[in-house]
CSV table of C-alpha atoms in Angstrom, one decimal:
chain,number,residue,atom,x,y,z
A,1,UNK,CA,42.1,-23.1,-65.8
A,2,UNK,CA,39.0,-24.9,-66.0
A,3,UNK,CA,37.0,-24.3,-69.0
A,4,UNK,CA,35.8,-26.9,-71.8
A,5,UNK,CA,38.3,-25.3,-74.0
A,6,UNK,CA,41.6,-25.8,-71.7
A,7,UNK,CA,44.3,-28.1,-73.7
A,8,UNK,CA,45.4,-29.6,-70.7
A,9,UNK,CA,41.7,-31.6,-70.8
A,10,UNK,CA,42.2,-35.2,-72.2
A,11,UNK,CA,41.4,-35.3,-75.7
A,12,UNK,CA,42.1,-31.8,-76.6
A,13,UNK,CA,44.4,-31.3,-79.6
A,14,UNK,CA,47.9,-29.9,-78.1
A,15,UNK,CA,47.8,-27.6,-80.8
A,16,UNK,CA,44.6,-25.7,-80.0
A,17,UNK,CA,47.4,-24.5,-76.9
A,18,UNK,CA,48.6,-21.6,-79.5
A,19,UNK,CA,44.9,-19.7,-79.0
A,20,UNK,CA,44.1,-20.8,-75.7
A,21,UNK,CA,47.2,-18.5,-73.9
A,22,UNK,CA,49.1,-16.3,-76.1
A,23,UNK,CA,51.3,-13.7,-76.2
A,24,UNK,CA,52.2,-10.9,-78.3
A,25,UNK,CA,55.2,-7.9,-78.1
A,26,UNK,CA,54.8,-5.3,-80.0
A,27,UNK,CA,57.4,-2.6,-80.5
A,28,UNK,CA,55.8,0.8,-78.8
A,29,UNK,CA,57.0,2.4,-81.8
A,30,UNK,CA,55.0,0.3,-83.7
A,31,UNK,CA,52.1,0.8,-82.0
A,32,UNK,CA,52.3,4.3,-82.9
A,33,UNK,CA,52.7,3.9,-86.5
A,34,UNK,CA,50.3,1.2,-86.6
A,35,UNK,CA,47.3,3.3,-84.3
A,36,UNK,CA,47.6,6.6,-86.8
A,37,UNK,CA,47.6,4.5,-90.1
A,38,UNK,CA,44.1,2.8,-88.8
A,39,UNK,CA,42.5,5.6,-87.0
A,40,UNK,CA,43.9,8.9,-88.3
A,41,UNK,CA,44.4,10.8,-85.5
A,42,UNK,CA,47.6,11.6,-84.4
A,43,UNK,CA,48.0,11.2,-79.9
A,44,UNK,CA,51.8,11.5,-81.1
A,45,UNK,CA,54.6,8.2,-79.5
A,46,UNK,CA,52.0,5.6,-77.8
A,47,UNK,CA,52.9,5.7,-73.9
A,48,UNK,CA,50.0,3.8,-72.2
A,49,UNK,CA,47.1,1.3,-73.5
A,50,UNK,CA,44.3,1.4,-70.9
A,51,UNK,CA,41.9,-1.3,-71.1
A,52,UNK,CA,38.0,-0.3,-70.4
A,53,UNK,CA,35.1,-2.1,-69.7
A,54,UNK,CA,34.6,-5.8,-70.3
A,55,UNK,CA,31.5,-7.9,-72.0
A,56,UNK,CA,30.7,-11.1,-70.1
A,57,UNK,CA,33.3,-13.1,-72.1
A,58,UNK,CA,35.9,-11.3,-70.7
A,59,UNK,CA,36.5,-8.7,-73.7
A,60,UNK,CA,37.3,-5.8,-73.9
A,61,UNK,CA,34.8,-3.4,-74.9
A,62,UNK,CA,36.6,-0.1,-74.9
A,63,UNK,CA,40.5,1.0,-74.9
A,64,UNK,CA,42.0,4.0,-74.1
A,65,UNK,CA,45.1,4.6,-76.1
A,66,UNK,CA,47.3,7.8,-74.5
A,67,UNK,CA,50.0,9.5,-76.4
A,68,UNK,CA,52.2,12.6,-75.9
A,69,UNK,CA,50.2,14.6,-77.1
A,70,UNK,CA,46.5,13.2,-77.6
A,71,UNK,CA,44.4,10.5,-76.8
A,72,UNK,CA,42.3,7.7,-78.7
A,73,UNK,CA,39.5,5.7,-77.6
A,74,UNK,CA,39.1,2.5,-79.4
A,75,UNK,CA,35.8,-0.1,-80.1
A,76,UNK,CA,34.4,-2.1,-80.4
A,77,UNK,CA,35.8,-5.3,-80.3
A,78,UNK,CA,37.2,-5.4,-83.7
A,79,UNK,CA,38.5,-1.8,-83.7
A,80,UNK,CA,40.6,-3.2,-80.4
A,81,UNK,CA,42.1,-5.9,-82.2
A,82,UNK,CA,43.2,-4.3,-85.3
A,83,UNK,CA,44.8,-1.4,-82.8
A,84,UNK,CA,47.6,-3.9,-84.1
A,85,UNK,CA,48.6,-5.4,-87.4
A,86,UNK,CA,48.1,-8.4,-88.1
A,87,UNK,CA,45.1,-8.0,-85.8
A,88,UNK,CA,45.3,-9.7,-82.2
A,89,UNK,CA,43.7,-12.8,-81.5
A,90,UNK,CA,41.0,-11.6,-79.4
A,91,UNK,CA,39.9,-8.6,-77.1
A,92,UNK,CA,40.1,-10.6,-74.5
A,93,UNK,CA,43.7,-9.7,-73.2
A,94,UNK,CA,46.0,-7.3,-70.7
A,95,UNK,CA,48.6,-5.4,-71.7
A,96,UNK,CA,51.9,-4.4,-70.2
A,97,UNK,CA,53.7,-1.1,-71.0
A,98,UNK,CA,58.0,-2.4,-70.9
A,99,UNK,CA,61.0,-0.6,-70.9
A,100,UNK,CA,62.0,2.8,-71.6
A,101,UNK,CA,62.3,6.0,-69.1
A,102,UNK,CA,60.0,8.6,-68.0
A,103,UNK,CA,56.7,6.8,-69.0
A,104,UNK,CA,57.9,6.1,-72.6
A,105,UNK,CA,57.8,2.3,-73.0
A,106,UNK,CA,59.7,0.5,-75.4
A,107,UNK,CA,57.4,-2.2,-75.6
A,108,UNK,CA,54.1,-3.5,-75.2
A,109,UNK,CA,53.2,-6.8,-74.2
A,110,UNK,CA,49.5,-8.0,-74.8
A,111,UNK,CA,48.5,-11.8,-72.8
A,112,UNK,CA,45.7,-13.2,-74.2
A,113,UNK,CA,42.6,-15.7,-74.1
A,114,UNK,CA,41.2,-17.0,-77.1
A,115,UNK,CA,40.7,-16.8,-80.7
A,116,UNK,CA,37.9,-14.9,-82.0
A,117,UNK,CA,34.9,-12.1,-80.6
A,118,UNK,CA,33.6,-14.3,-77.8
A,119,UNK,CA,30.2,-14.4,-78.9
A,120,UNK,CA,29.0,-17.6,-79.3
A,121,UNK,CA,30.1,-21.0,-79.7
A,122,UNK,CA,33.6,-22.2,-78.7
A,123,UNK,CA,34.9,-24.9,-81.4
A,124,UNK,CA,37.2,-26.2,-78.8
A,125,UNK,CA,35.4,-26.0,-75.8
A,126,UNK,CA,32.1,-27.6,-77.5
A,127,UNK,CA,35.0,-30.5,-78.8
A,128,UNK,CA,35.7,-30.4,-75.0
A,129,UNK,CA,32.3,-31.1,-73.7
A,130,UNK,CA,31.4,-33.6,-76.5
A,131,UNK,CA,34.7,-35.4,-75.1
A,132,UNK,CA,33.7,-35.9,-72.1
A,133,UNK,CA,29.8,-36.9,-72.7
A,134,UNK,CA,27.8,-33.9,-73.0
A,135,UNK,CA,25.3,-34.2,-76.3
A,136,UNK,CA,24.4,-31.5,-78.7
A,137,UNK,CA,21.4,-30.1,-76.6
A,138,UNK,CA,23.9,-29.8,-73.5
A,139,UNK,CA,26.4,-27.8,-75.8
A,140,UNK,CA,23.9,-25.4,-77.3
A,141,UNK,CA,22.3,-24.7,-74.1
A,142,UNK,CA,25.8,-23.9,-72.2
A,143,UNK,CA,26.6,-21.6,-75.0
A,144,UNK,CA,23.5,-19.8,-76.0
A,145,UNK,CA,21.9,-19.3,-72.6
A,146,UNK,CA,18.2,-19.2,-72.3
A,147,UNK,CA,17.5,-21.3,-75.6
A,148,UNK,CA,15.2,-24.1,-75.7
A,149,UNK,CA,16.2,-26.7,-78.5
A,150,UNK,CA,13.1,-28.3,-79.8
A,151,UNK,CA,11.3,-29.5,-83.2
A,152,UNK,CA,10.8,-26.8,-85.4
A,153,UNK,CA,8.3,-29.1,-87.4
């Protein structure tokens, strides 16, 4: 992928790799356990996790959670990430149902991008640009579109 933030890029500390693509399985029972302890509302075992709408960073903005018996919707963007515990990295992810019979999954498997709410300014990806030339004015103005940077005195 290119993006600012992408390890790959020369410069880039390796270890920024662990929130750039990541992966997390969670045991569907889990899930379950997990979802009524932070909502309260009982949907019964957690069988699918649909994801909704997305912002313009990619993340979610709404989930659908479906049970046996019920269903959940889930937002915003911090409500999505503590579906889990500890909370996933971002909202900005898919999610595979795994195993099991008859639409009862014994796992689910969440890919993600990023590290954080996706609203404003990547660390990495303005360490990126800086890298490879781009000054201050460049970076603010590719993250916060429609700013001017000028003297405020």
């Amino acid at each position: 992928t290119d993006v600012w933030c992408n390890p790959d890029r020369e410069g880039i500390p390796k270890w920024t790799q662990k929130n750039f693509r990541w992966e997390r399985v969670v045991d569907a029972d889990d899930v379950t356990t997990m979802l009524l302890e932070r909502t309260k509302t009982d949907i019964g075992r957690v069988v699918a996790i649909e994801p909704g709408q997305r912002g313009v960073s990619g993340r979610l903005q709404e989930v659908t959670v479906r049970g046996t018996t019920g269903t959940v919707t889930l937002d915003p963007e911090l409500e999505i990430r503590r579906m889990v515990m500890p909370p996933l990295k971002s909202s900005c992810f898919v999610v595979e149902a795994v195993g099991g019979e008859a639409g009862q999954p014994e796992t689910f498997v969440f890919r993600g991008a990023g590290y954080g709410h996706g609203v404003g300014m990547c660390q990495t990806g303005a360490m990126g640009m800086a890298l490879s030339g781009h000054d201050f004015e460049d970076i603010l103005t590719h993250y916060y579109r429609g700013v001017a940077v000028e003297p405020a005195y």
